[in-house]
Structure formats: structure tokens, C-alpha cells
Amino acid sequence: MYSFVDTIEYGRGKGSLPAEAVSINDKYIENEIEGYRTLHVVGRELLESEITDRQIGNSDGTQFQSKRNTSRVITVTYSLVAKTPEEFRDKFNKLNLILDQEQSKIVFYDEPDKYFIGTKSSVEEVPAGLLNVIGSFEIYCADPYKHSAVEKTFQAAVNSDGVLEAVIVNEGTEAVPVDYTITHNHENGYIGIVSEHGVIELGYFDEVDKEKRTKSQMLIEYRDPSAFNAMTDKQGILATDYPKDGSFKVVTVNGKQWLAMNGISSGESWHGAAKKVYLPADSESVVGATEFYAQAKIWFETGKTEQTGIAEFSIADEDGQHLASIKIVKYDLFRNTAYAIFCIQGKEMLRYEFTPDNRGVTTYEKGQVYIKKSADLFEFYFGGGKWQYRVPTAKNKKATTVSIFLGQHGTRGGINLVSRMYFDYIFFQKNNVNYWYDIPNRFRKDSVVYVDGTETKIYVDGIISMEDEKLGSKYFQVPPGKTRIQFYSSDFSFPAPTITAKIREAYL
């Protein structure tokens, strides 16, 4: 409390304010109402404490249990001068308007760097019939503390132990909450805020940056005849072992190139040209595929009924044995009939009959075939149909080579060869390839996490995200003096986040 100031001293202009002039929400009343002047203020100093204790038997005195600071009431005594009744009433209207605000920021002129939060409660009636009055009003502060007008910010840095740490210096008289701004420089799954007073945890400590997943990976893909040069000539593992001394050539039909047979060679049964390629290792350096999808396009179209020929697309295992194949063959000299034959481990599973003419299923536009293996289940596709077979003995067999074959029977030669017997493309896709997947973590790079210590709320990029808070987290306050706060993040989150902590000091 300060000494009484005679109201006659007022009038030296808005720049001359009493020491205890009151600012409400950043506006001094003296500057808003001419003739108003703060005389003195009571209730800003020592605060009453409420003690809880208990009587123990007949012992002298009591046992202390706890103390709490009560709410604060600040009483402001003022004078108000007016020249006319109308002016008097107008000034009180303005005063009512200024005071009628809830939870206002209250600043006193002699301590501009601190503020209270309060609401006008009771008022003293002023004398009637006067234009120069003295009155008072009370400001109820549920929060009894005054707070610094300026927040203090502390930057976290790596300490001598290699731990990210901020040293908070609280020069107030009371413990206060801490707000944190955490800007991520890398993906992160966990934030730990640790001090001797409590721990706040966000996310999961054991969240990983990567995990094993599976995907499909293309191992070979030959889309034009020149790509087939990667295969080795005169080699191949087929459902039946035919002579393979023939050769290939490239033919062009309607501007499109196809791989065709050139030299037929000779033999008593089927013989012709073959190519084989070993599958490369996948992205994890694993050779072979127990699960795969292999596709080819074959143009197989006769020009005369008596023509014969064979085209085969074949997969072999790690032991160099036949695993699965589709071969298209025409051997009937008297009917324009061909067969698609599906084989698994050298055994014929189905012989599908069709007509290989220009309206059939193996023409310039058609002719797609595939073989798919998933553990012990094989699936064949031909002519728009699908057929499946389970072969338990082949469950763990790995495909390691792909072969193609074009041939003729006996001495029938090129003059009696199927007119259009070409390969367009082949490809082999390995399924369920293991790889390390980069998990989109809880906190992405450049995301900003804000921890509001006063409201005990979490915001991620401005959006409230309480689901990120781990059960059991404690939003601790820092007492007067120094407090070390350490920060932890996922091991893979490097460089570490940029972290600032801020407090607003409080005083009795």
C-alpha cells in the first residue's frame, strides 16, 4: 500500500500516473477516464495461507499436513472528479464498462513487468450528491499469483553425456508449468521429456523406423526380340528333353517384331531352337523364387491344316529339374487342331484342345499365357481360362531358370512348320520378396509438436493430438531455481529434434 495522494494533484496529463495506477487488459483507467485517479491499493503484498493439520490423541499442538495459498482479493481505492452531473454519470458508465470484464489481465504502474488475472467482484457505494468522490472496488484473483509479462525461453543442447538437455532457470517464487516446442529434423516415433519432477511421454519408445515387408519384384522382362539376347542359346529345361541345336531369327509383321525359329536342326521327334536364362538375385540378394508369376505371349497360328510345330514356355527349379510349363503343340496332320499342355514337375496336368486359326486364342492380338505359383498351388492361364493344381512336393521348390523353345517334328522341315509360331515377350515376377519398409512414423520430418504445460495438451502441427500422449505421463512444474530437463527420441531420429522450453515466472 502507498500513501494517499490528494486528488488536487491530478491534472498533470495522461503521462503522469500514480504509482499504483491500474491497467485492465492493457489500458490504464486514468488514460481512459479523465478525472479518475488511483489513490491506493491493498492486497498485493503478503498472502494468507490455509493450513491443514490434525490432532493426534492428547499430544500438544497438532500435526502439520499441508499448506495452500488462498485466492487473493485486491482492493483499489480511487477518486473521480466531474464538472456536471451528466459528466459524472458518463464517467461512471465508462468505469463500469472497463471493470465489467472477466479474468482480466491486471497490471500496476509500479510493476509493469508482472500481472495478475482477476475479475471485479464487490464495489463500495460512493457518497450521493457529490461530483468529487472517493470509492473502491475489489478484484477477485482465483489465481493468487502474479505472472511475468515476458516468457523466458531455453534452448535444448547436447550435454557432456550426449543427452539433449535444457536447463530451466526460474527466478520467480513459485513453481510454474513448462511449454515445449519440438521441431523435427527427421522422422520420429517417440518423445520423452524427463526431469526429477516427472516424465511426459509421447508416442512409443520401441517404435521402429523400418520393418520387414514383402513385395513383388520383376526379375526379367523381355519386351522386344533384342532383349532375348540375354538368354543362352541351345539351352533349356523343358517338360520333355528335346534336341536344341536350332537357331532364332527376328521377323516383322505389321511393323511389329517377333522372335521366330530360323534353323530347325534335325531329330526323330520334336527338335528345334531353345534359350535359357538364370533368374538374377532379388533386391535382398536372394536367388530363386518359391512364389512367382511368369507370363509370355505366343502367336501360334496355322496357314494350312497339315502344318505342325511346338512352342514351350518353361520354368525349372534349383536342382535343374522341370517345375512348370505351358507348351502349345500341333501334331495332327488331318485336322486344324492344337493343344495347350500344362505340366508340373514333368507331369502332364491338362491337354486343352483349340483351333489355331486367325479367329482363335493365339493370334497377333491374343496369345497371353501365364504360370503362377503360390507355395504348392499352381495356376495356369490360357485362352481366357484359368486352371489350378496343388502339388505338395513342389511347395518349397524355387524357380531358378526360364526357358523358351520353338520346334518342329521329325523331318517335316520348315515348309510344313506352323506359319506364325513366334514369341512376343516374356517376363518373370518374384512375389513376396522381403524388403525393409520405411514406416511413416508418428512424427514426420519438419512436423512441430507443441506441449502446452498449462493446459496439459498436445498439438501436432497445430492440431490437438491427445492420442499421442502415453498413459501415465505427468505434466510437471519447475520450482524456483534451476531444473534440468532431458529429452529423448527414437534412435533412428537423427539429427535430433530442435527443442525449446519456455516458462512464465510467477510470484506471490
Short mmCIF file of C-alpha atoms in Angstrom, two decimals:
data_model
loop_
_atom_site.label_atom_id
_atom_site.label_comp_id
_atom_site.label_asym_id
_atom_site.label_seq_id
_atom_site.Cartn_x
_atom_site.Cartn_y
_atom_site.Cartn_z
CA MET A 1 0.00 0.00 0.00
CA TYR A 2 1.16 3.50 -0.80
CA SER A 3 0.41 6.90 0.82
CA PHE A 4 -2.76 8.78 -0.01
CA VAL A 5 -2.42 11.12 -2.96
CA ASP A 6 -4.60 14.25 -2.92
CA THR A 7 -6.81 14.41 -5.99
CA ILE A 8 -5.93 18.09 -6.46
CA GLU A 9 -2.53 16.84 -7.71
CA TYR A 10 -4.28 15.21 -10.65
CA GLY A 11 -4.35 17.09 -13.90
CA ARG A 12 -0.75 16.88 -14.99
CA GLY A 13 -1.69 14.94 -18.13
CA LYS A 14 -2.01 11.32 -19.12
CA GLY A 15 1.74 10.79 -18.91
CA SER A 16 1.72 11.28 -15.13
CA LEU A 17 0.17 8.23 -13.48
CA PRO A 18 0.02 7.26 -9.81
CA ALA A 19 2.45 4.53 -8.76
CA GLU A 20 -0.41 2.05 -8.29
CA ALA A 21 -2.45 3.05 -11.31
CA VAL A 22 -4.38 0.01 -12.58
CA SER A 23 -4.23 -1.28 -16.15
CA ILE A 24 -7.04 -3.62 -17.17
CA ASN A 25 -6.35 -5.59 -20.33
CA ASP A 26 -3.51 -3.21 -21.27
CA LYS A 27 -5.48 0.02 -20.68
CA TYR A 28 -4.81 2.29 -17.67
CA ILE A 29 -8.07 3.62 -16.27
CA GLU A 30 -6.57 7.10 -15.85
CA ASN A 31 -5.92 7.24 -19.58
CA GLU A 32 -9.47 6.17 -20.38
CA ILE A 33 -11.43 8.39 -17.95
CA GLU A 34 -10.42 11.98 -17.36
CA GLY A 35 -10.83 12.86 -13.67
CA TYR A 36 -10.24 9.27 -12.46
CA ARG A 37 -7.20 8.64 -10.23
CA THR A 38 -5.97 5.65 -8.25
CA LEU A 39 -5.37 6.60 -4.62
CA HIS A 40 -4.09 3.39 -3.08
CA VAL A 41 -4.24 -0.38 -3.43
CA VAL A 42 -4.44 -3.11 -0.79
CA GLY A 43 -3.95 -6.87 -1.26
CA ARG A 44 -0.89 -7.07 -3.47
CA GLU A 45 1.58 -7.93 -0.74
CA LEU A 46 1.70 -10.90 1.65
CA LEU A 47 -0.85 -13.60 1.06
CA GLU A 48 -2.68 -15.62 3.65
CA SER A 49 -2.06 -19.37 3.69
CA GLU A 50 -4.55 -22.02 4.68
CA ILE A 51 -3.09 -24.76 6.89
CA THR A 52 -4.42 -28.29 7.15
CA ASP A 53 -3.43 -30.21 10.28
CA ARG A 54 -4.77 -32.89 12.59
CA GLN A 55 -4.96 -33.59 16.31
CA ILE A 56 -3.15 -36.68 17.46
CA GLY A 57 -4.55 -38.02 20.73
CA ASN A 58 -3.73 -35.81 23.66
CA SER A 59 -0.42 -34.61 22.23
CA ASP A 60 0.36 -30.95 22.45
CA GLY A 61 -0.30 -28.99 19.32
CA THR A 62 -1.22 -30.62 16.01
CA GLN A 63 0.46 -32.43 13.17
CA PHE A 64 1.02 -30.37 10.03
CA GLN A 65 -0.40 -31.94 6.90
CA SER A 66 -0.41 -29.35 4.13
CA LYS A 67 -0.48 -25.69 3.19
CA ARG A 68 -2.19 -23.95 0.35
CA ASN A 69 -2.24 -20.37 -0.79
CA THR A 70 -5.74 -18.95 -0.81
CA SER A 71 -7.27 -16.79 -3.51
CA ARG A 72 -6.35 -13.12 -3.48
CA VAL A 73 -8.58 -10.04 -3.22
CA ILE A 74 -7.10 -6.73 -4.35
CA THR A 75 -8.90 -3.57 -3.20
CA VAL A 76 -8.44 -0.43 -5.30
CA THR A 77 -9.38 2.96 -3.80
CA TYR A 78 -9.87 5.74 -6.32
CA SER A 79 -11.18 9.27 -6.73
CA LEU A 80 -13.36 10.56 -9.50
CA VAL A 81 -13.97 14.20 -10.32
CA ALA A 82 -16.61 15.61 -12.70
CA LYS A 83 -17.85 19.08 -13.53
CA THR A 84 -21.53 18.30 -14.05
CA PRO A 85 -23.92 15.53 -13.01
CA GLU A 86 -24.15 14.41 -16.65
CA GLU A 87 -20.37 14.17 -16.89
CA PHE A 88 -20.25 12.34 -13.54
CA ARG A 89 -22.74 9.73 -14.73
CA ASP A 90 -20.94 9.32 -18.07
CA LYS A 91 -17.62 8.68 -16.32
CA PHE A 92 -19.13 6.01 -14.09
CA ASN A 93 -20.66 4.37 -17.13
CA LYS A 94 -17.19 4.16 -18.65
CA LEU A 95 -15.76 2.83 -15.38
CA ASN A 96 -18.42 0.13 -15.23
CA LEU A 97 -17.62 -0.85 -18.80
CA ILE A 98 -13.89 -1.13 -18.08
CA LEU A 99 -14.36 -3.13 -14.87
CA ASP A 100 -17.06 -5.46 -16.21
CA GLN A 101 -14.62 -7.93 -17.80
CA GLU A 102 -13.92 -11.45 -16.64
CA GLN A 103 -10.46 -12.83 -15.92
CA SER A 104 -8.77 -9.62 -16.99
CA LYS A 105 -5.06 -9.00 -17.14
CA ILE A 106 -4.34 -6.64 -14.22
CA VAL A 107 -1.09 -4.59 -14.28
CA PHE A 108 0.05 -1.96 -11.80
CA TYR A 109 2.08 1.02 -12.93
CA ASP A 110 4.86 0.47 -10.40
CA GLU A 111 5.37 -3.15 -11.55
CA PRO A 112 4.76 -3.20 -15.33
CA ASP A 113 6.66 -6.45 -15.91
CA LYS A 114 4.12 -8.53 -13.95
CA TYR A 115 0.36 -9.05 -13.99
CA PHE A 116 -2.49 -10.66 -12.07
CA ILE A 117 -5.55 -12.35 -13.52
CA GLY A 118 -8.71 -11.12 -11.84
CA THR A 119 -12.38 -10.22 -12.05
CA LYS A 120 -14.13 -7.27 -10.41
CA SER A 121 -16.25 -8.54 -7.52
CA SER A 122 -17.69 -6.10 -4.90
CA VAL A 123 -17.74 -2.30 -5.06
CA GLU A 124 -18.15 0.44 -2.46
CA GLU A 125 -21.07 2.82 -2.84
CA VAL A 126 -19.93 6.43 -3.40
CA PRO A 127 -21.45 9.39 -1.47
CA ALA A 128 -24.59 10.81 -3.02
CA GLY A 129 -24.91 14.37 -4.34
CA LEU A 130 -21.18 14.98 -4.92
CA LEU A 131 -19.14 15.47 -8.10
CA ASN A 132 -15.85 14.74 -6.35
CA VAL A 133 -15.99 11.27 -4.74
CA ILE A 134 -13.76 8.59 -3.32
CA GLY A 135 -14.74 4.94 -3.77
CA SER A 136 -13.27 1.47 -4.04
CA PHE A 137 -13.74 -1.81 -5.86
CA GLU A 138 -12.37 -5.29 -5.31
CA ILE A 139 -10.66 -7.54 -7.84
CA TYR A 140 -11.01 -11.23 -7.08
CA CYS A 141 -7.99 -13.31 -8.18
CA ALA A 142 -8.76 -17.03 -8.09
CA ASP A 143 -5.14 -17.47 -9.15
CA PRO A 144 -3.33 -15.71 -6.30
CA TYR A 145 -0.04 -15.29 -8.15
CA LYS A 146 1.25 -12.51 -10.31
CA HIS A 147 2.95 -13.55 -13.50
CA SER A 148 5.84 -12.24 -15.50
CA ALA A 149 4.78 -10.23 -18.54
CA VAL A 150 7.63 -11.81 -20.51
CA GLU A 151 8.13 -15.51 -21.17
CA LYS A 152 11.62 -16.95 -20.75
CA THR A 153 12.87 -19.32 -23.43
CA PHE A 154 15.53 -22.00 -23.04
CA GLN A 155 17.17 -23.86 -25.92
CA ALA A 156 17.96 -27.56 -25.51
CA ALA A 157 21.52 -28.61 -26.32
CA VAL A 158 23.54 -31.81 -26.09
CA ASN A 159 25.24 -32.08 -22.68
CA SER A 160 28.56 -33.71 -21.82
CA ASP A 161 26.85 -37.11 -21.61
CA GLY A 162 25.47 -36.76 -25.13
CA VAL A 163 21.91 -36.18 -23.92
CA LEU A 164 19.73 -33.38 -25.25
CA GLU A 165 19.06 -31.14 -22.26
CA ALA A 166 17.63 -27.75 -21.31
CA VAL A 167 18.44 -26.02 -18.02
CA ILE A 168 15.42 -24.04 -16.84
CA VAL A 169 16.14 -21.08 -14.55
CA ASN A 170 13.05 -19.98 -12.64
CA GLU A 171 13.71 -16.69 -10.81
CA GLY A 172 10.14 -16.38 -9.55
CA THR A 173 8.85 -17.50 -6.17
CA GLU A 174 6.52 -20.26 -7.39
CA ALA A 175 6.66 -23.47 -9.39
CA VAL A 176 5.34 -22.93 -12.93
CA PRO A 177 4.39 -25.16 -15.90
CA VAL A 178 6.66 -25.53 -18.93
CA ASP A 179 5.67 -25.34 -22.59
CA TYR A 180 7.76 -27.14 -25.22
CA THR A 181 8.15 -26.60 -28.95
CA ILE A 182 9.68 -29.63 -30.68
CA THR A 183 10.60 -29.25 -34.34
CA HIS A 184 11.56 -32.49 -36.04
CA ASN A 185 14.63 -32.72 -38.24
CA HIS A 186 13.93 -36.39 -39.05
CA GLU A 187 11.07 -38.84 -38.76
CA ASN A 188 10.48 -39.83 -35.15
CA GLY A 189 8.27 -42.23 -33.21
CA TYR A 190 8.87 -41.17 -29.62
CA ILE A 191 9.39 -38.09 -27.46
CA GLY A 192 10.44 -38.36 -23.82
CA ILE A 193 10.57 -35.25 -21.58
CA VAL A 194 12.25 -36.19 -18.31
CA SER A 195 13.07 -34.35 -15.09
CA GLU A 196 13.28 -35.15 -11.40
CA HIS A 197 9.73 -33.82 -11.05
CA GLY A 198 8.03 -36.00 -13.66
CA VAL A 199 8.04 -37.54 -17.12
CA ILE A 200 5.98 -36.78 -20.25
CA GLU A 201 5.98 -39.46 -22.98
CA LEU A 202 4.58 -39.13 -26.48
CA GLY A 203 4.41 -41.99 -28.97
CA TYR A 204 6.17 -45.29 -28.34
CA PHE A 205 9.76 -45.83 -27.31
CA ASP A 206 10.03 -49.07 -29.28
CA GLU A 207 8.52 -47.69 -32.47
CA VAL A 208 10.80 -48.62 -35.37
CA ASP A 209 11.65 -46.69 -38.48
CA LYS A 210 11.59 -49.71 -40.77
CA GLU A 211 10.01 -53.13 -40.84
CA LYS A 212 10.22 -56.22 -42.98
CA ARG A 213 7.55 -56.37 -45.63
CA THR A 214 7.04 -58.23 -48.86
CA LYS A 215 6.53 -57.03 -52.37
CA SER A 216 6.59 -58.27 -55.93
CA GLN A 217 9.77 -57.68 -57.91
CA MET A 218 10.31 -58.05 -61.64
CA LEU A 219 13.41 -60.18 -62.23
CA ILE A 220 13.36 -60.47 -66.01
CA GLU A 221 11.36 -58.57 -68.61
CA TYR A 222 11.97 -59.03 -72.35
CA ARG A 223 9.63 -56.83 -74.35
CA ASP A 224 11.31 -56.92 -77.78
CA PRO A 225 13.33 -59.57 -79.67
CA SER A 226 16.71 -57.96 -78.94
CA ALA A 227 16.09 -58.40 -75.19
CA PHE A 228 16.07 -62.18 -75.68
CA ASN A 229 19.80 -61.96 -76.45
CA ALA A 230 20.32 -62.03 -72.66
CA MET A 231 19.32 -65.71 -72.78
CA THR A 232 21.75 -68.50 -73.64
CA ASP A 233 21.08 -70.26 -76.96
CA LYS A 234 20.78 -74.01 -77.35
CA GLN A 235 20.00 -74.49 -73.68
CA GLY A 236 16.70 -75.03 -71.89
CA ILE A 237 14.97 -77.18 -69.30
CA LEU A 238 11.66 -78.39 -70.74
CA ALA A 239 8.90 -80.81 -69.77
CA THR A 240 10.48 -83.26 -72.25
CA ASP A 241 14.14 -83.11 -73.23
CA TYR A 242 14.19 -82.27 -76.94
CA PRO A 243 17.26 -81.61 -79.13
CA LYS A 244 18.04 -77.85 -79.09
CA ASP A 245 20.52 -77.23 -81.91
CA GLY A 246 18.27 -74.87 -83.86
CA SER A 247 18.51 -71.07 -84.00
CA PHE A 248 16.30 -67.98 -83.81
CA LYS A 249 15.60 -65.01 -86.02
CA VAL A 250 13.55 -61.83 -85.88
CA VAL A 251 10.52 -61.38 -88.14
CA THR A 252 8.45 -58.24 -88.64
CA VAL A 253 4.70 -58.36 -89.10
CA ASN A 254 2.67 -55.14 -89.47
CA GLY A 255 5.59 -53.15 -88.15
CA LYS A 256 5.99 -55.29 -85.03
CA GLN A 257 8.97 -57.55 -84.38
CA TRP A 258 8.67 -61.13 -83.12
CA LEU A 259 11.14 -63.84 -82.13
CA ALA A 260 10.86 -66.79 -84.53
CA MET A 261 12.71 -70.02 -85.29
CA ASN A 262 15.35 -69.90 -88.01
CA GLY A 263 17.33 -73.15 -88.15
CA ILE A 264 15.15 -76.16 -87.31
CA SER A 265 18.02 -78.67 -86.90
CA SER A 266 17.09 -82.33 -87.03
CA GLY A 267 15.77 -85.17 -84.91
CA GLU A 268 13.44 -88.14 -84.92
CA SER A 269 10.85 -86.46 -82.66
CA TRP A 270 10.47 -82.81 -81.71
CA HIS A 271 13.58 -80.66 -82.13
CA GLY A 272 14.32 -77.01 -82.60
CA ALA A 273 15.73 -73.84 -81.01
CA ALA A 274 15.93 -73.10 -77.27
CA LYS A 275 17.02 -70.31 -74.95
CA LYS A 276 17.54 -70.30 -71.18
CA VAL A 277 18.24 -67.63 -68.59
CA TYR A 278 19.08 -67.83 -64.89
CA LEU A 279 16.98 -65.59 -62.69
CA PRO A 280 19.01 -62.82 -61.06
CA ALA A 281 19.04 -62.34 -57.29
CA ASP A 282 16.31 -60.14 -55.87
CA SER A 283 16.83 -56.82 -54.06
CA GLU A 284 17.72 -58.74 -50.88
CA SER A 285 20.36 -60.80 -52.74
CA VAL A 286 18.20 -63.95 -52.58
CA VAL A 287 18.34 -66.27 -55.58
CA GLY A 288 15.29 -68.26 -56.58
CA ALA A 289 11.55 -67.80 -56.15
CA THR A 290 9.15 -70.17 -54.40
CA GLU A 291 6.32 -67.82 -55.32
CA PHE A 292 6.20 -66.21 -58.74
CA TYR A 293 4.18 -65.01 -61.71
CA ALA A 294 5.63 -65.76 -65.17
CA GLN A 295 3.94 -64.56 -68.36
CA ALA A 296 4.53 -64.85 -72.08
CA LYS A 297 2.74 -64.01 -75.30
CA ILE A 298 2.85 -66.58 -78.08
CA TRP A 299 1.47 -66.20 -81.60
CA PHE A 300 0.59 -69.72 -82.78
CA GLU A 301 -1.46 -69.65 -85.98
CA THR A 302 -1.57 -72.12 -88.86
CA GLY A 303 -1.93 -71.34 -92.55
CA LYS A 304 -2.62 -74.96 -93.64
CA THR A 305 -4.20 -77.93 -91.91
CA GLU A 306 -1.16 -80.18 -92.30
CA GLN A 307 1.25 -77.75 -90.57
CA THR A 308 2.90 -78.83 -87.31
CA GLY A 309 5.00 -77.18 -84.62
CA ILE A 310 5.59 -76.66 -80.92
CA ALA A 311 6.18 -73.61 -78.66
CA GLU A 312 7.01 -74.00 -74.97
CA PHE A 313 7.41 -71.60 -72.04
CA SER A 314 9.08 -73.41 -69.15
CA ILE A 315 10.27 -72.82 -65.56
CA ALA A 316 12.88 -75.00 -63.82
CA ASP A 317 13.91 -75.37 -60.17
CA GLU A 318 17.17 -75.04 -58.21
CA ASP A 319 18.01 -78.70 -58.91
CA GLY A 320 17.84 -78.14 -62.65
CA GLN A 321 14.57 -80.06 -62.90
CA HIS A 322 11.40 -79.09 -64.70
CA LEU A 323 8.99 -77.22 -62.39
CA ALA A 324 6.14 -75.96 -64.59
CA SER A 325 5.47 -75.22 -68.25
CA ILE A 326 2.90 -74.38 -70.87
CA LYS A 327 3.52 -75.80 -74.31
CA ILE A 328 1.40 -75.26 -77.40
CA VAL A 329 1.68 -78.08 -79.90
CA LYS A 330 0.10 -79.12 -83.19
CA TYR A 331 0.84 -82.63 -84.43
CA ASP A 332 -2.38 -83.59 -86.22
CA LEU A 333 -1.87 -83.65 -89.99
CA PHE A 334 -5.52 -84.01 -90.91
CA ARG A 335 -7.30 -81.58 -88.58
CA ASN A 336 -6.52 -77.96 -87.72
CA THR A 337 -6.34 -78.84 -84.04
CA ALA A 338 -3.73 -77.82 -81.48
CA TYR A 339 -3.29 -78.37 -77.74
CA ALA A 340 -2.18 -76.30 -74.79
CA ILE A 341 -0.46 -78.69 -72.39
CA PHE A 342 0.14 -77.76 -68.74
CA CYS A 343 2.90 -79.66 -66.94
CA ILE A 344 4.18 -79.66 -63.34
CA GLN A 345 7.43 -81.40 -62.41
CA GLY A 346 7.45 -83.18 -65.76
CA LYS A 347 3.91 -84.48 -65.37
CA GLU A 348 1.12 -83.51 -67.74
CA MET A 349 -1.81 -81.98 -65.83
CA LEU A 350 -4.13 -80.95 -68.71
CA ARG A 351 -4.28 -81.10 -72.50
CA TYR A 352 -6.57 -78.32 -73.72
CA GLU A 353 -7.75 -78.55 -77.33
CA PHE A 354 -8.26 -75.46 -79.52
CA THR A 355 -8.23 -74.33 -83.15
CA PRO A 356 -5.09 -72.31 -84.04
CA ASP A 357 -6.59 -70.20 -86.82
CA ASN A 358 -6.85 -66.42 -87.21
CA ARG A 359 -10.03 -66.42 -85.12
CA GLY A 360 -8.50 -68.44 -82.27
CA VAL A 361 -6.87 -67.63 -78.95
CA THR A 362 -3.22 -67.46 -80.07
CA THR A 363 -3.27 -64.72 -82.71
CA TYR A 364 -1.48 -61.43 -83.33
CA GLU A 365 -3.58 -59.74 -80.65
CA LYS A 366 -4.04 -62.67 -78.28
CA GLY A 367 -1.83 -65.50 -77.05
CA GLN A 368 -1.18 -64.37 -73.47
CA VAL A 369 -0.29 -67.23 -71.11
CA TYR A 370 0.94 -67.32 -67.55
CA ILE A 371 2.11 -69.65 -64.80
CA LYS A 372 1.66 -68.61 -61.19
CA LYS A 373 2.99 -70.45 -58.16
CA SER A 374 1.99 -69.74 -54.52
CA ALA A 375 3.57 -72.34 -52.23
CA ASP A 376 2.13 -75.65 -53.54
CA LEU A 377 -0.62 -74.05 -55.64
CA PHE A 378 -0.01 -73.65 -59.38
CA GLU A 379 -2.27 -71.64 -61.65
CA PHE A 380 -2.19 -71.73 -65.46
CA TYR A 381 -3.82 -69.23 -67.79
CA PHE A 382 -4.57 -69.88 -71.45
CA GLY A 383 -7.21 -68.66 -73.88
CA GLY A 384 -9.12 -66.74 -71.22
CA GLY A 385 -9.38 -69.69 -68.80
CA LYS A 386 -7.61 -70.50 -65.54
CA TRP A 387 -6.73 -73.88 -64.08
CA GLN A 388 -5.31 -74.60 -60.62
CA TYR A 389 -3.44 -77.60 -59.23
CA ARG A 390 -1.94 -78.35 -55.81
CA VAL A 391 1.34 -80.27 -55.80
CA PRO A 392 2.65 -80.61 -52.22
CA THR A 393 6.01 -81.96 -53.35
CA ALA A 394 6.65 -78.68 -55.18
CA LYS A 395 5.73 -76.39 -52.27
CA ASN A 396 9.28 -75.37 -51.39
CA LYS A 397 10.78 -75.67 -54.83
CA LYS A 398 12.39 -72.49 -56.11
CA ALA A 399 12.23 -71.35 -59.70
CA THR A 400 15.74 -70.51 -60.90
CA THR A 401 15.62 -70.58 -64.71
CA VAL A 402 13.25 -69.66 -67.53
CA SER A 403 13.40 -71.39 -70.91
CA ILE A 404 11.67 -70.98 -74.27
CA PHE A 405 11.54 -73.45 -77.14
CA LEU A 406 10.27 -73.44 -80.77
CA GLY A 407 10.38 -76.71 -82.67
CA GLN A 408 9.26 -78.99 -85.48
CA HIS A 409 8.65 -82.71 -85.63
CA GLY A 410 10.94 -85.19 -87.34
CA THR A 411 11.73 -84.43 -90.96
CA ARG A 412 8.77 -82.22 -91.71
CA GLY A 413 11.07 -79.20 -92.05
CA GLY A 414 10.31 -75.52 -92.47
CA ILE A 415 7.87 -75.96 -95.34
CA ASN A 416 5.38 -77.70 -93.03
CA LEU A 417 6.02 -75.51 -89.94
CA VAL A 418 3.15 -73.59 -88.32
CA SER A 419 3.02 -70.29 -90.25
CA ARG A 420 3.02 -67.98 -87.21
CA MET A 421 4.93 -69.51 -84.33
CA TYR A 422 6.53 -66.57 -82.51
CA PHE A 423 7.31 -65.20 -79.06
CA ASP A 424 6.32 -61.58 -78.41
CA TYR A 425 7.53 -61.11 -74.83
CA ILE A 426 8.26 -62.94 -71.59
CA PHE A 427 8.64 -61.69 -68.04
CA PHE A 428 9.15 -63.22 -64.62
CA GLN A 429 7.96 -61.56 -61.40
CA LYS A 430 9.00 -62.84 -58.00
CA ASN A 431 6.29 -62.48 -55.34
CA ASN A 432 6.68 -61.90 -51.60
CA VAL A 433 10.18 -60.51 -51.77
CA ASN A 434 11.27 -59.41 -48.31
CA TYR A 435 12.40 -55.81 -48.02
CA TRP A 436 12.80 -53.11 -45.39
CA TYR A 437 9.85 -50.74 -45.50
CA ASP A 438 10.38 -47.16 -44.32
CA ILE A 439 7.46 -46.70 -41.95
CA PRO A 440 5.73 -43.31 -41.96
CA ASN A 441 6.43 -42.56 -38.32
CA ARG A 442 4.22 -40.84 -35.78
CA PHE A 443 6.09 -37.57 -36.20
CA ARG A 444 7.27 -36.76 -39.72
CA LYS A 445 10.24 -34.63 -40.65
CA ASP A 446 9.53 -30.90 -40.22
CA SER A 447 6.46 -31.55 -38.05
CA VAL A 448 6.14 -29.37 -34.95
CA VAL A 449 4.91 -30.79 -31.65
CA TYR A 450 3.75 -28.24 -29.08
CA VAL A 451 3.26 -29.31 -25.47
CA ASP A 452 1.09 -26.86 -23.55
CA GLY A 453 2.18 -27.38 -19.96
CA THR A 454 -0.51 -25.12 -18.54
CA GLU A 455 -3.43 -26.75 -20.33
CA THR A 456 -1.68 -30.18 -20.38
CA LYS A 457 -2.45 -30.65 -24.06
CA ILE A 458 -0.50 -31.88 -27.07
CA TYR A 459 -0.62 -30.29 -30.51
CA VAL A 460 0.95 -31.68 -33.67
CA ASP A 461 1.23 -29.12 -36.45
CA GLY A 462 -1.43 -27.06 -34.70
CA ILE A 463 -3.92 -29.91 -34.30
CA ILE A 464 -4.73 -31.23 -30.85
CA SER A 465 -3.39 -34.78 -30.62
CA MET A 466 -4.01 -36.20 -27.17
CA GLU A 467 -3.86 -39.72 -28.59
CA ASP A 468 -0.09 -39.25 -28.86
CA GLU A 469 0.20 -38.91 -25.08
CA LYS A 470 1.30 -42.08 -23.35
CA LEU A 471 -0.76 -43.17 -20.35
CA GLY A 472 0.93 -42.19 -17.09
CA SER A 473 2.58 -39.03 -18.35
CA LYS A 474 2.96 -36.33 -15.70
CA TYR A 475 2.98 -32.65 -16.68
CA PHE A 476 5.41 -31.40 -14.08
CA GLN A 477 6.16 -27.85 -12.98
CA VAL A 478 9.59 -26.38 -12.34
CA PRO A 479 10.20 -24.80 -8.91
CA PRO A 480 12.28 -21.68 -8.26
CA GLY A 481 15.93 -22.24 -9.11
CA LYS A 482 17.50 -24.49 -11.76
CA THR A 483 15.83 -27.56 -13.21
CA ARG A 484 17.43 -29.87 -15.76
CA ILE A 485 15.06 -31.33 -18.32
CA GLN A 486 16.30 -34.01 -20.69
CA PHE A 487 14.76 -35.03 -23.99
CA TYR A 488 14.78 -38.41 -25.72
CA SER A 489 13.66 -39.53 -29.17
CA SER A 490 13.79 -42.66 -31.33
CA ASP A 491 17.28 -43.97 -32.04
CA PHE A 492 16.73 -43.60 -35.77
CA SER A 493 15.68 -39.96 -35.44
CA PHE A 494 18.90 -38.23 -36.43
CA PRO A 495 19.56 -35.39 -36.41
CA ALA A 496 17.64 -34.98 -33.18
CA PRO A 497 14.69 -32.56 -32.94
CA THR A 498 15.22 -28.87 -32.21
CA ILE A 499 13.61 -28.20 -28.83
CA THR A 500 12.84 -25.01 -26.92
CA ALA A 501 11.23 -24.77 -23.50
CA LYS A 502 9.54 -21.68 -22.13
CA ILE A 503 8.14 -20.60 -18.79
CA ARG A 504 6.29 -17.62 -17.41
CA GLU A 505 7.57 -16.91 -13.93
CA ALA A 506 5.08 -16.46 -11.08
CA TYR A 507 5.33 -14.59 -7.77
CA LEU A 508 3.34 -14.26 -4.57
#
